[in-house]
Amino acid sequence: MTSVDMRTPEALADAERWTAHNYHPLPVVIAEAEGAWVTDVDGRRYLDFLAGYSALNFGHRHPGLIAAAHAQLDRVTLTSRAFVHDQFAEFCHELADLCGKDLVLPMNTGAEAVETAIKVSRAWGYRVKGVADNRAEIIVASDNFHGRTTTIVSFSTDPDARDDFGPYTPGFKVVPYGDLAALADAITGETVAVLMEPIQGEAGVLVPPTGYFAGVRALCDEHNVLFVADEIQSGLGRTGKTFAIEHEGVVPDMYVLGKALGGGIVPVSAVAADRDVLGVLKPGEHGSTFGGNPLACAVGVEVVRLLATGEFQRRSAELGDRLHAGLTALIGKGVVAVRGRGLWAGVDIDPALMTGRQACERLAERGVLAKDTHGSTIRLAPPLVVTAEELDHAVAQLEAILQR
Ligand SMILES: Cc1ncc(COP(=O)(O)O)c(C=O)c1O
């Protein structure tokens, strides 16, 4: 192919011209995808080791999920919650069962589910715990990432996410992630919830110290505080279990889910909790036009059924061991540290060699798509359908770009 035939430069220039610059994408223009692979507009193939930040846990265009979407497209796609549709109860019931909770409240994006968790926690605080009006506090962790709404960025500690978007929503306290003593000090009679990611993805796939979340759970129990686990990126098979918090032997009061719940097809998010928590909401207090729509529920229920088999969690655990062994072998050869669980890894590249961005650009040139986070850290999160050979291939490409 000559450069004249190449469509990538033109497509990149067009995208740059017509959109706000709130992202800095790698120079790859994807036209098609299947499983763990994507193909760009010039016909080049790449292994997708980002998987839509875990929204594509089941791979691109999983046949069962695509079939469910097609079937639903031919029946009914949107009703609003003003009426009930025939996909709704099944999805909510099966998701509640997967979570081991009484009730589910479906929304669309992750940020909306986090907002839902915040509102439910506050309402629970006033109506059940008896906190005085407008005094409810929610404790979050430093380096958190819970989404982009104005309330959520109010408690971000990342200047890029937060600066110039004030005035900020009050009612949040930030404690260092992993520091139990700091959490114990921060809890007051007005604390209604502790909201945390079981593993912090955007922060660089940070795994907390062993026993941290057992301690969080104990403190929440002691002080009648809800423990809300944001499993939007860490959940639904990514770490080798249905929920990353299971590795800690802990059950939260509320799960916050998104990304993979939509099967990589539609945005589907939800919170799941028992009746004594989620039951505090009354008609008219919360909602979303698209939340729990028929297409979302038809895809979402198939996602839940895929997870109920346990196959994806098993693959993630087994192949995750292989991925981590391969990456750990690169420590001292251009890699400084590797963190994560299952098919999820944060890899710190030696900053003397290159930035995370440069590493991702070089990986893309070698046909592997990944995403940098801060500084010299890159994140690897392939779809859970990836094969052992594909994993080995990607690790070999990483090794190759680290050669001086
Ligand atoms: C842990 C976590 N929470 C919330 C969100 C926000 O999800 P969304 O981008 O769908 O609003 C993300 C997105 O990356 C996330 O990783």
Short mmCIF file of C-alpha atoms and ligand atoms in Angstrom, two decimals:
data_model
loop_
_atom_site.label_atom_id
_atom_site.label_comp_id
_atom_site.label_asym_id
_atom_site.label_seq_id
_atom_site.Cartn_x
_atom_site.Cartn_y
_atom_site.Cartn_z
CA MET A 1 0.00 0.00 0.00
CA THR A 2 1.39 3.44 -0.87
CA SER A 3 1.03 6.39 1.48
CA VAL A 4 -1.53 7.82 -0.97
CA ASP A 5 -3.82 4.86 -0.28
CA MET A 6 -3.51 5.17 3.47
CA ARG A 7 -6.64 6.39 5.14
CA THR A 8 -5.24 6.72 8.68
CA PRO A 9 -3.63 10.20 8.42
CA GLU A 10 -6.75 11.73 6.90
CA ALA A 11 -9.07 10.09 9.44
CA LEU A 12 -6.87 11.31 12.29
CA ALA A 13 -6.78 14.85 10.91
CA ASP A 14 -10.58 14.87 10.51
CA ALA A 15 -11.10 13.63 14.06
CA GLU A 16 -8.70 16.28 15.35
CA ARG A 17 -10.53 18.98 13.39
CA TRP A 18 -14.07 18.14 14.50
CA THR A 19 -13.84 17.15 18.15
CA ALA A 20 -12.94 18.71 21.45
CA HIS A 21 -9.47 17.61 22.48
CA ASN A 22 -10.46 15.90 25.71
CA TYR A 23 -8.58 12.73 24.67
CA HIS A 24 -5.12 12.09 23.23
CA PRO A 25 -5.67 8.83 21.34
CA LEU A 26 -2.96 6.67 19.82
CA PRO A 27 -2.78 7.21 16.04
CA VAL A 28 -4.82 4.13 15.17
CA VAL A 29 -8.18 4.33 13.36
CA ILE A 30 -10.15 1.16 13.93
CA ALA A 31 -12.59 -0.08 11.32
CA GLU A 32 -13.41 -3.64 12.41
CA ALA A 33 -12.91 -5.95 15.35
CA GLU A 34 -13.41 -9.52 16.44
CA GLY A 35 -12.40 -11.30 19.64
CA ALA A 36 -9.07 -9.93 20.83
CA TRP A 37 -8.23 -8.34 17.48
CA VAL A 38 -9.00 -5.05 15.77
CA THR A 39 -8.28 -3.99 12.19
CA ASP A 40 -7.58 -0.40 11.20
CA VAL A 41 -8.78 1.50 8.14
CA ASP A 42 -5.59 0.53 6.31
CA GLY A 43 -6.06 -3.17 7.00
CA ARG A 44 -3.42 -3.45 9.77
CA ARG A 45 -4.33 -5.83 12.59
CA TYR A 46 -3.67 -5.22 16.27
CA LEU A 47 -4.11 -7.24 19.45
CA ASP A 48 -6.34 -5.17 21.70
CA PHE A 49 -4.69 -5.15 25.12
CA LEU A 50 -6.88 -2.38 26.51
CA ALA A 51 -10.27 -3.96 25.79
CA GLY A 52 -12.16 -0.67 26.15
CA TYR A 53 -10.80 -0.24 29.70
CA SER A 54 -12.41 -3.63 30.51
CA ALA A 55 -15.69 -2.86 28.72
CA LEU A 56 -14.73 -5.61 26.26
CA ASN A 57 -14.04 -8.41 28.74
CA PHE A 58 -15.81 -10.90 26.44
CA GLY A 59 -13.94 -9.68 23.39
CA HIS A 60 -15.14 -7.69 20.45
CA ARG A 61 -18.47 -8.83 19.04
CA HIS A 62 -18.92 -11.91 21.21
CA PRO A 63 -21.29 -14.06 19.10
CA GLY A 64 -23.80 -14.72 21.91
CA LEU A 65 -23.97 -11.06 22.86
CA ILE A 66 -24.27 -9.90 19.25
CA ALA A 67 -27.07 -12.42 18.66
CA ALA A 68 -28.94 -11.16 21.73
CA ALA A 69 -28.57 -7.57 20.54
CA HIS A 70 -29.73 -8.44 17.00
CA ALA A 71 -32.77 -10.29 18.32
CA GLN A 72 -33.74 -7.43 20.58
CA LEU A 73 -33.25 -4.81 17.83
CA ASP A 74 -36.01 -6.59 15.94
CA ARG A 75 -38.43 -6.46 18.88
CA VAL A 76 -38.29 -3.30 21.02
CA THR A 77 -35.32 -1.09 21.92
CA LEU A 78 -36.58 1.67 24.19
CA THR A 79 -39.59 2.20 26.38
CA SER A 80 -38.35 4.54 29.15
CA ARG A 81 -39.03 3.50 32.70
CA ALA A 82 -42.51 5.03 32.47
CA PHE A 83 -43.52 1.51 31.43
CA VAL A 84 -42.15 -1.92 32.19
CA HIS A 85 -40.76 -4.09 29.38
CA ASP A 86 -40.35 -7.82 29.15
CA GLN A 87 -36.51 -7.88 29.43
CA PHE A 88 -36.33 -5.81 32.60
CA ALA A 89 -37.13 -8.14 35.46
CA GLU A 90 -35.03 -10.99 34.07
CA PHE A 91 -31.92 -8.83 33.79
CA CYS A 92 -32.35 -7.29 37.25
CA HIS A 93 -33.12 -10.65 38.84
CA GLU A 94 -30.15 -12.48 37.30
CA LEU A 95 -27.76 -9.62 38.05
CA ALA A 96 -28.99 -9.42 41.65
CA ASP A 97 -28.37 -13.18 41.96
CA LEU A 98 -24.86 -12.85 40.51
CA CYS A 99 -24.14 -10.16 43.10
CA GLY A 100 -25.89 -12.00 45.93
CA LYS A 101 -28.00 -8.90 46.59
CA ASP A 102 -31.75 -8.26 46.80
CA LEU A 103 -32.11 -5.41 44.31
CA VAL A 104 -30.57 -3.80 41.25
CA LEU A 105 -30.88 -0.27 39.88
CA PRO A 106 -29.77 -0.07 36.24
CA MET A 107 -28.25 3.05 34.68
CA ASN A 108 -26.03 3.58 31.61
CA THR A 109 -22.52 4.88 32.21
CA GLY A 110 -20.18 4.12 35.06
CA ALA A 111 -20.26 7.70 36.32
CA GLU A 112 -24.06 7.53 36.55
CA ALA A 113 -23.85 4.36 38.61
CA VAL A 114 -21.34 6.04 40.95
CA GLU A 115 -23.67 9.06 41.23
CA THR A 116 -26.47 6.61 42.03
CA ALA A 117 -24.36 5.01 44.77
CA ILE A 118 -23.63 8.45 46.24
CA LYS A 119 -27.30 9.46 46.25
CA VAL A 120 -28.44 6.14 47.72
CA SER A 121 -25.75 6.30 50.42
CA ARG A 122 -26.77 9.82 51.40
CA ALA A 123 -30.48 8.98 51.43
CA TRP A 124 -29.71 5.87 53.52
CA GLY A 125 -27.66 8.05 55.88
CA TYR A 126 -30.55 10.46 56.49
CA ARG A 127 -33.44 7.99 56.46
CA VAL A 128 -31.92 4.93 58.11
CA LYS A 129 -28.79 5.94 59.99
CA GLY A 130 -30.30 9.22 61.18
CA VAL A 131 -27.58 11.66 60.09
CA ALA A 132 -28.64 15.32 60.40
CA ASP A 133 -29.83 17.03 57.18
CA ASN A 134 -27.09 17.85 54.68
CA ARG A 135 -24.32 16.57 56.94
CA ALA A 136 -23.66 13.20 55.28
CA GLU A 137 -20.02 12.44 54.52
CA ILE A 138 -18.59 9.88 52.13
CA ILE A 139 -14.97 8.78 52.48
CA VAL A 140 -12.99 8.03 49.33
CA ALA A 141 -9.37 7.11 48.57
CA SER A 142 -6.53 9.20 47.18
CA ASP A 143 -5.79 8.58 43.49
CA ASN A 144 -9.35 7.36 42.99
CA PHE A 145 -11.04 7.29 39.62
CA HIS A 146 -14.82 7.09 39.68
CA GLY A 147 -15.78 9.08 36.57
CA ARG A 148 -16.08 12.59 35.20
CA THR A 149 -19.21 14.29 36.55
CA THR A 150 -18.78 17.49 38.54
CA THR A 151 -19.60 15.76 41.83
CA ILE A 152 -17.21 12.88 41.14
CA VAL A 153 -14.29 15.10 40.08
CA SER A 154 -14.91 17.10 43.26
CA PHE A 155 -13.24 14.28 45.20
CA SER A 156 -10.58 13.40 42.65
CA THR A 157 -6.95 13.99 43.67
CA ASP A 158 -5.80 14.18 40.04
CA PRO A 159 -5.32 17.83 38.98
CA ASP A 160 -6.08 16.97 35.33
CA ALA A 161 -9.46 15.55 36.32
CA ARG A 162 -10.33 18.30 38.81
CA ASP A 163 -8.67 21.67 38.21
CA ASP A 164 -10.88 24.44 36.77
CA PHE A 165 -14.07 22.44 37.22
CA GLY A 166 -15.07 23.92 40.59
CA PRO A 167 -16.97 24.94 42.59
CA TYR A 168 -16.77 21.45 44.04
CA THR A 169 -19.48 19.33 45.65
CA PRO A 170 -18.97 19.15 49.43
CA GLY A 171 -19.47 16.05 51.56
CA PHE A 172 -16.39 13.98 50.68
CA LYS A 173 -13.22 13.19 52.61
CA VAL A 174 -10.13 11.71 51.00
CA VAL A 175 -7.86 9.26 52.84
CA PRO A 176 -4.68 7.57 51.54
CA TYR A 177 -5.53 4.31 49.72
CA GLY A 178 -4.37 1.34 51.78
CA ASP A 179 -4.02 3.25 55.07
CA LEU A 180 -6.44 1.75 57.57
CA ALA A 181 -5.45 4.02 60.45
CA ALA A 182 -6.22 7.08 58.32
CA LEU A 183 -9.65 5.67 57.49
CA ALA A 184 -10.36 4.93 61.16
CA ASP A 185 -9.44 8.55 62.01
CA ALA A 186 -11.63 9.96 59.25
CA ILE A 187 -14.87 8.18 60.19
CA THR A 188 -17.33 10.27 62.20
CA GLY A 189 -20.97 9.88 63.21
CA GLU A 190 -21.85 11.63 59.94
CA THR A 191 -20.02 9.15 57.71
CA VAL A 192 -22.53 7.28 55.57
CA ALA A 193 -20.27 5.40 53.14
CA VAL A 194 -16.76 4.43 52.17
CA LEU A 195 -16.50 4.37 48.37
CA MET A 196 -13.42 2.69 46.91
CA GLU A 197 -12.07 0.68 43.98
CA PRO A 198 -10.89 -2.80 45.08
CA ILE A 199 -7.97 -2.28 42.68
CA GLN A 200 -7.28 1.24 41.41
CA GLY A 201 -7.14 0.98 37.62
CA GLU A 202 -6.51 4.52 36.44
CA ALA A 203 -3.96 5.03 39.22
CA GLY A 204 -1.85 2.28 37.64
CA VAL A 205 -3.54 -0.98 38.67
CA LEU A 206 -2.72 -0.48 42.35
CA VAL A 207 -3.49 -3.47 44.58
CA PRO A 208 -3.93 -2.48 48.25
CA PRO A 209 -1.99 -4.17 51.07
CA THR A 210 -3.28 -7.61 52.10
CA GLY A 211 -6.00 -7.27 54.70
CA TYR A 212 -6.81 -3.65 53.88
CA PHE A 213 -10.35 -4.28 52.69
CA ALA A 214 -11.07 -6.73 55.51
CA GLY A 215 -10.15 -3.83 57.78
CA VAL A 216 -12.34 -1.42 55.79
CA ARG A 217 -15.24 -3.84 56.13
CA ALA A 218 -14.69 -4.17 59.89
CA LEU A 219 -14.55 -0.39 60.37
CA CYS A 220 -17.73 0.06 58.31
CA ASP A 221 -19.51 -2.58 60.42
CA GLU A 222 -18.30 -1.04 63.65
CA HIS A 223 -19.51 2.47 62.71
CA ASN A 224 -22.66 1.59 60.75
CA VAL A 225 -21.20 2.85 57.47
CA LEU A 226 -21.90 1.42 54.01
CA PHE A 227 -18.99 -0.08 52.13
CA VAL A 228 -19.47 0.67 48.43
CA ALA A 229 -17.17 -1.16 46.00
CA ASP A 230 -16.67 0.48 42.62
CA GLU A 231 -16.16 -2.64 40.48
CA ILE A 232 -16.76 -0.81 37.21
CA GLN A 233 -13.30 -1.63 35.88
CA SER A 234 -12.17 -4.38 38.27
CA GLY A 235 -15.34 -6.48 38.24
CA LEU A 236 -17.04 -9.00 35.98
CA GLY A 237 -14.19 -11.45 35.54
CA ARG A 238 -11.27 -9.11 34.97
CA THR A 239 -9.21 -10.26 37.96
CA GLY A 240 -10.01 -13.98 37.86
CA LYS A 241 -13.08 -13.71 40.05
CA THR A 242 -16.50 -12.20 39.38
CA PHE A 243 -15.62 -9.29 41.67
CA ALA A 244 -12.11 -8.14 42.57
CA ILE A 245 -13.20 -7.63 46.17
CA GLU A 246 -13.66 -11.42 46.48
CA HIS A 247 -9.86 -11.72 46.59
CA GLU A 248 -10.07 -9.86 49.90
CA GLY A 249 -12.74 -12.19 51.29
CA VAL A 250 -15.07 -9.24 51.71
CA VAL A 251 -18.67 -8.56 50.69
CA PRO A 252 -19.55 -4.89 50.15
CA ASP A 253 -22.94 -3.34 50.93
CA MET A 254 -23.19 -2.05 47.40
CA TYR A 255 -21.57 -3.07 44.12
CA VAL A 256 -21.14 -0.41 41.45
CA LEU A 257 -20.92 -2.00 38.01
CA GLY A 258 -20.51 -0.81 34.43
CA LYS A 259 -18.26 -1.28 31.43
CA ALA A 260 -18.33 -5.07 30.72
CA LEU A 261 -21.97 -5.23 31.84
CA GLY A 262 -22.86 -3.83 28.41
CA GLY A 263 -20.91 -6.57 26.62
CA GLY A 264 -18.97 -3.97 24.62
CA ILE A 265 -22.19 -3.21 22.72
CA VAL A 266 -24.24 -0.73 24.73
CA PRO A 267 -23.54 1.33 27.86
CA VAL A 268 -25.03 -0.55 30.81
CA SER A 269 -24.27 0.19 34.44
CA ALA A 270 -25.98 -0.68 37.70
CA VAL A 271 -25.76 -0.68 41.44
CA ALA A 272 -26.71 -3.76 43.43
CA ALA A 273 -27.51 -3.80 47.13
CA ASP A 274 -29.88 -5.30 49.66
CA ARG A 275 -33.39 -3.98 50.24
CA ASP A 276 -32.46 -2.15 53.46
CA VAL A 277 -30.09 0.04 51.39
CA LEU A 278 -31.43 0.32 47.83
CA GLY A 279 -34.99 0.19 49.10
CA VAL A 280 -34.64 3.75 50.47
CA LEU A 281 -35.38 5.28 47.06
CA LYS A 282 -38.96 6.30 46.32
CA PRO A 283 -40.58 6.91 42.90
CA GLY A 284 -39.40 10.16 41.32
CA GLU A 285 -36.19 10.47 43.33
CA HIS A 286 -33.79 9.02 40.78
CA GLY A 287 -33.79 7.70 37.22
CA SER A 288 -32.58 7.83 33.66
CA THR A 289 -34.45 7.78 30.34
CA PHE A 290 -32.19 5.08 28.93
CA GLY A 291 -31.38 3.22 32.15
CA GLY A 292 -32.56 -0.39 31.97
CA ASN A 293 -33.78 -0.08 28.38
CA PRO A 294 -34.77 -3.28 26.53
CA LEU A 295 -31.64 -3.46 24.37
CA ALA A 296 -29.41 -2.91 27.40
CA CYS A 297 -31.24 -5.55 29.42
CA ALA A 298 -31.21 -8.09 26.58
CA VAL A 299 -27.44 -7.74 26.25
CA GLY A 300 -26.88 -7.41 30.00
CA VAL A 301 -28.69 -10.62 30.85
CA GLU A 302 -26.48 -12.52 28.38
CA VAL A 303 -23.42 -10.96 30.02
CA VAL A 304 -24.62 -12.18 33.41
CA ARG A 305 -25.20 -15.67 31.98
CA LEU A 306 -21.69 -15.76 30.51
CA LEU A 307 -20.32 -14.86 33.94
CA ALA A 308 -22.56 -17.37 35.71
CA THR A 309 -20.72 -20.20 33.90
CA GLY A 310 -17.46 -19.18 35.63
CA GLU A 311 -15.54 -19.82 32.39
CA PHE A 312 -14.31 -16.26 31.96
CA GLN A 313 -13.21 -15.95 35.58
CA ARG A 314 -11.24 -19.22 35.17
CA ARG A 315 -9.61 -18.06 31.94
CA SER A 316 -8.67 -14.77 33.56
CA ALA A 317 -7.12 -16.49 36.57
CA GLU A 318 -5.18 -19.08 34.55
CA LEU A 319 -4.05 -16.83 31.73
CA GLY A 320 -3.44 -14.05 34.24
CA ASP A 321 -0.80 -16.22 35.92
CA ARG A 322 0.86 -16.64 32.54
CA LEU A 323 0.70 -12.91 31.78
CA HIS A 324 2.14 -11.96 35.17
CA ALA A 325 4.90 -14.57 34.90
CA GLY A 326 5.85 -13.19 31.48
CA LEU A 327 5.82 -9.60 32.67
CA THR A 328 7.65 -10.31 35.92
CA ALA A 329 10.44 -11.91 33.88
CA LEU A 330 10.99 -8.47 32.31
CA ILE A 331 11.76 -6.82 35.66
CA GLY A 332 15.33 -5.57 35.41
CA LYS A 333 15.10 -5.68 31.60
CA GLY A 334 13.40 -2.31 31.18
CA VAL A 335 10.49 -3.03 33.53
CA VAL A 336 10.67 -1.70 37.08
CA ALA A 337 7.52 -3.18 38.62
CA VAL A 338 4.42 -5.19 37.72
CA ARG A 339 1.13 -5.14 39.64
CA GLY A 340 -2.35 -6.53 39.19
CA ARG A 341 -4.51 -9.62 39.29
CA GLY A 342 -5.83 -11.92 36.60
CA LEU A 343 -5.69 -10.50 33.11
CA TRP A 344 -4.99 -7.02 34.39
CA ALA A 345 -1.53 -5.58 34.83
CA GLY A 346 0.05 -2.23 35.54
CA VAL A 347 3.61 -2.23 34.22
CA ASP A 348 6.08 0.44 35.29
CA ILE A 349 8.60 0.99 32.52
CA ASP A 350 12.03 2.32 33.51
CA PRO A 351 11.49 6.09 33.09
CA ALA A 352 15.07 6.41 31.83
CA LEU A 353 14.02 4.39 28.79
CA MET A 354 10.74 5.99 27.76
CA THR A 355 7.41 7.34 28.92
CA GLY A 356 4.31 5.19 29.09
CA ARG A 357 2.98 7.03 26.06
CA GLN A 358 6.11 6.25 24.04
CA ALA A 359 5.88 2.62 25.12
CA CYS A 360 2.28 2.44 23.87
CA GLU A 361 3.21 4.10 20.57
CA ARG A 362 5.99 1.57 20.05
CA LEU A 363 3.71 -1.31 21.00
CA ALA A 364 1.12 -0.06 18.50
CA GLU A 365 3.80 -0.04 15.78
CA ARG A 366 4.31 -3.72 16.66
CA GLY A 367 0.59 -4.47 16.54
CA VAL A 368 -0.35 -4.35 20.24
CA LEU A 369 -2.72 -1.71 21.63
CA ALA A 370 -2.29 -0.69 25.27
CA LYS A 371 -2.76 2.50 27.26
CA ASP A 372 -0.44 4.50 29.45
CA THR A 373 -1.58 5.97 32.73
CA HIS A 374 0.64 8.28 34.72
CA GLY A 375 4.31 8.76 33.83
CA SER A 376 5.93 5.54 32.72
CA THR A 377 3.15 3.13 33.65
CA ILE A 378 1.21 1.19 31.04
CA ARG A 379 -1.90 -0.88 31.57
CA LEU A 380 -2.51 -4.25 29.99
CA ALA A 381 -6.06 -5.61 30.07
CA PRO A 382 -6.70 -7.95 27.13
CA PRO A 383 -10.18 -9.36 26.52
CA LEU A 384 -10.70 -12.52 28.56
CA VAL A 385 -11.02 -14.49 25.30
CA VAL A 386 -7.33 -13.87 24.53
CA THR A 387 -5.28 -17.06 23.96
CA ALA A 388 -2.03 -18.10 25.64
CA GLU A 389 -0.20 -17.62 22.33
CA GLU A 390 -1.58 -14.11 21.92
CA LEU A 391 -0.49 -13.25 25.46
CA ASP A 392 3.01 -14.55 24.80
CA HIS A 393 3.13 -12.59 21.57
CA ALA A 394 2.18 -9.34 23.30
CA VAL A 395 4.73 -9.87 26.09
CA ALA A 396 7.38 -10.56 23.42
CA GLN A 397 6.51 -7.25 21.74
CA LEU A 398 6.90 -5.46 25.06
CA GLU A 399 10.28 -7.12 25.55
CA ALA A 400 11.30 -6.04 22.06
CA ILE A 401 10.48 -2.35 22.54
CA LEU A 402 12.46 -2.31 25.79
CA GLN A 403 15.69 -3.31 24.02
CA ARG A 404 17.87 -0.26 23.72
C1 LIG B 1 -13.40 2.44 38.60
C2 LIG B 1 -14.17 3.30 37.64
N1 LIG B 1 -15.29 3.92 38.06
C3 LIG B 1 -16.03 4.68 37.24
C4 LIG B 1 -15.66 4.88 35.91
C5 LIG B 1 -16.49 5.76 35.03
O1 LIG B 1 -17.14 5.01 34.05
P1 LIG B 1 -17.73 5.73 32.74
O2 LIG B 1 -16.55 6.18 31.91
O3 LIG B 1 -18.54 4.67 32.05
O4 LIG B 1 -18.56 6.88 33.21
C6 LIG B 1 -14.50 4.26 35.44
C7 LIG B 1 -14.06 4.47 34.04
O5 LIG B 1 -12.92 4.26 33.69
C8 LIG B 1 -13.74 3.44 36.32
O6 LIG B 1 -12.63 2.84 35.92
#
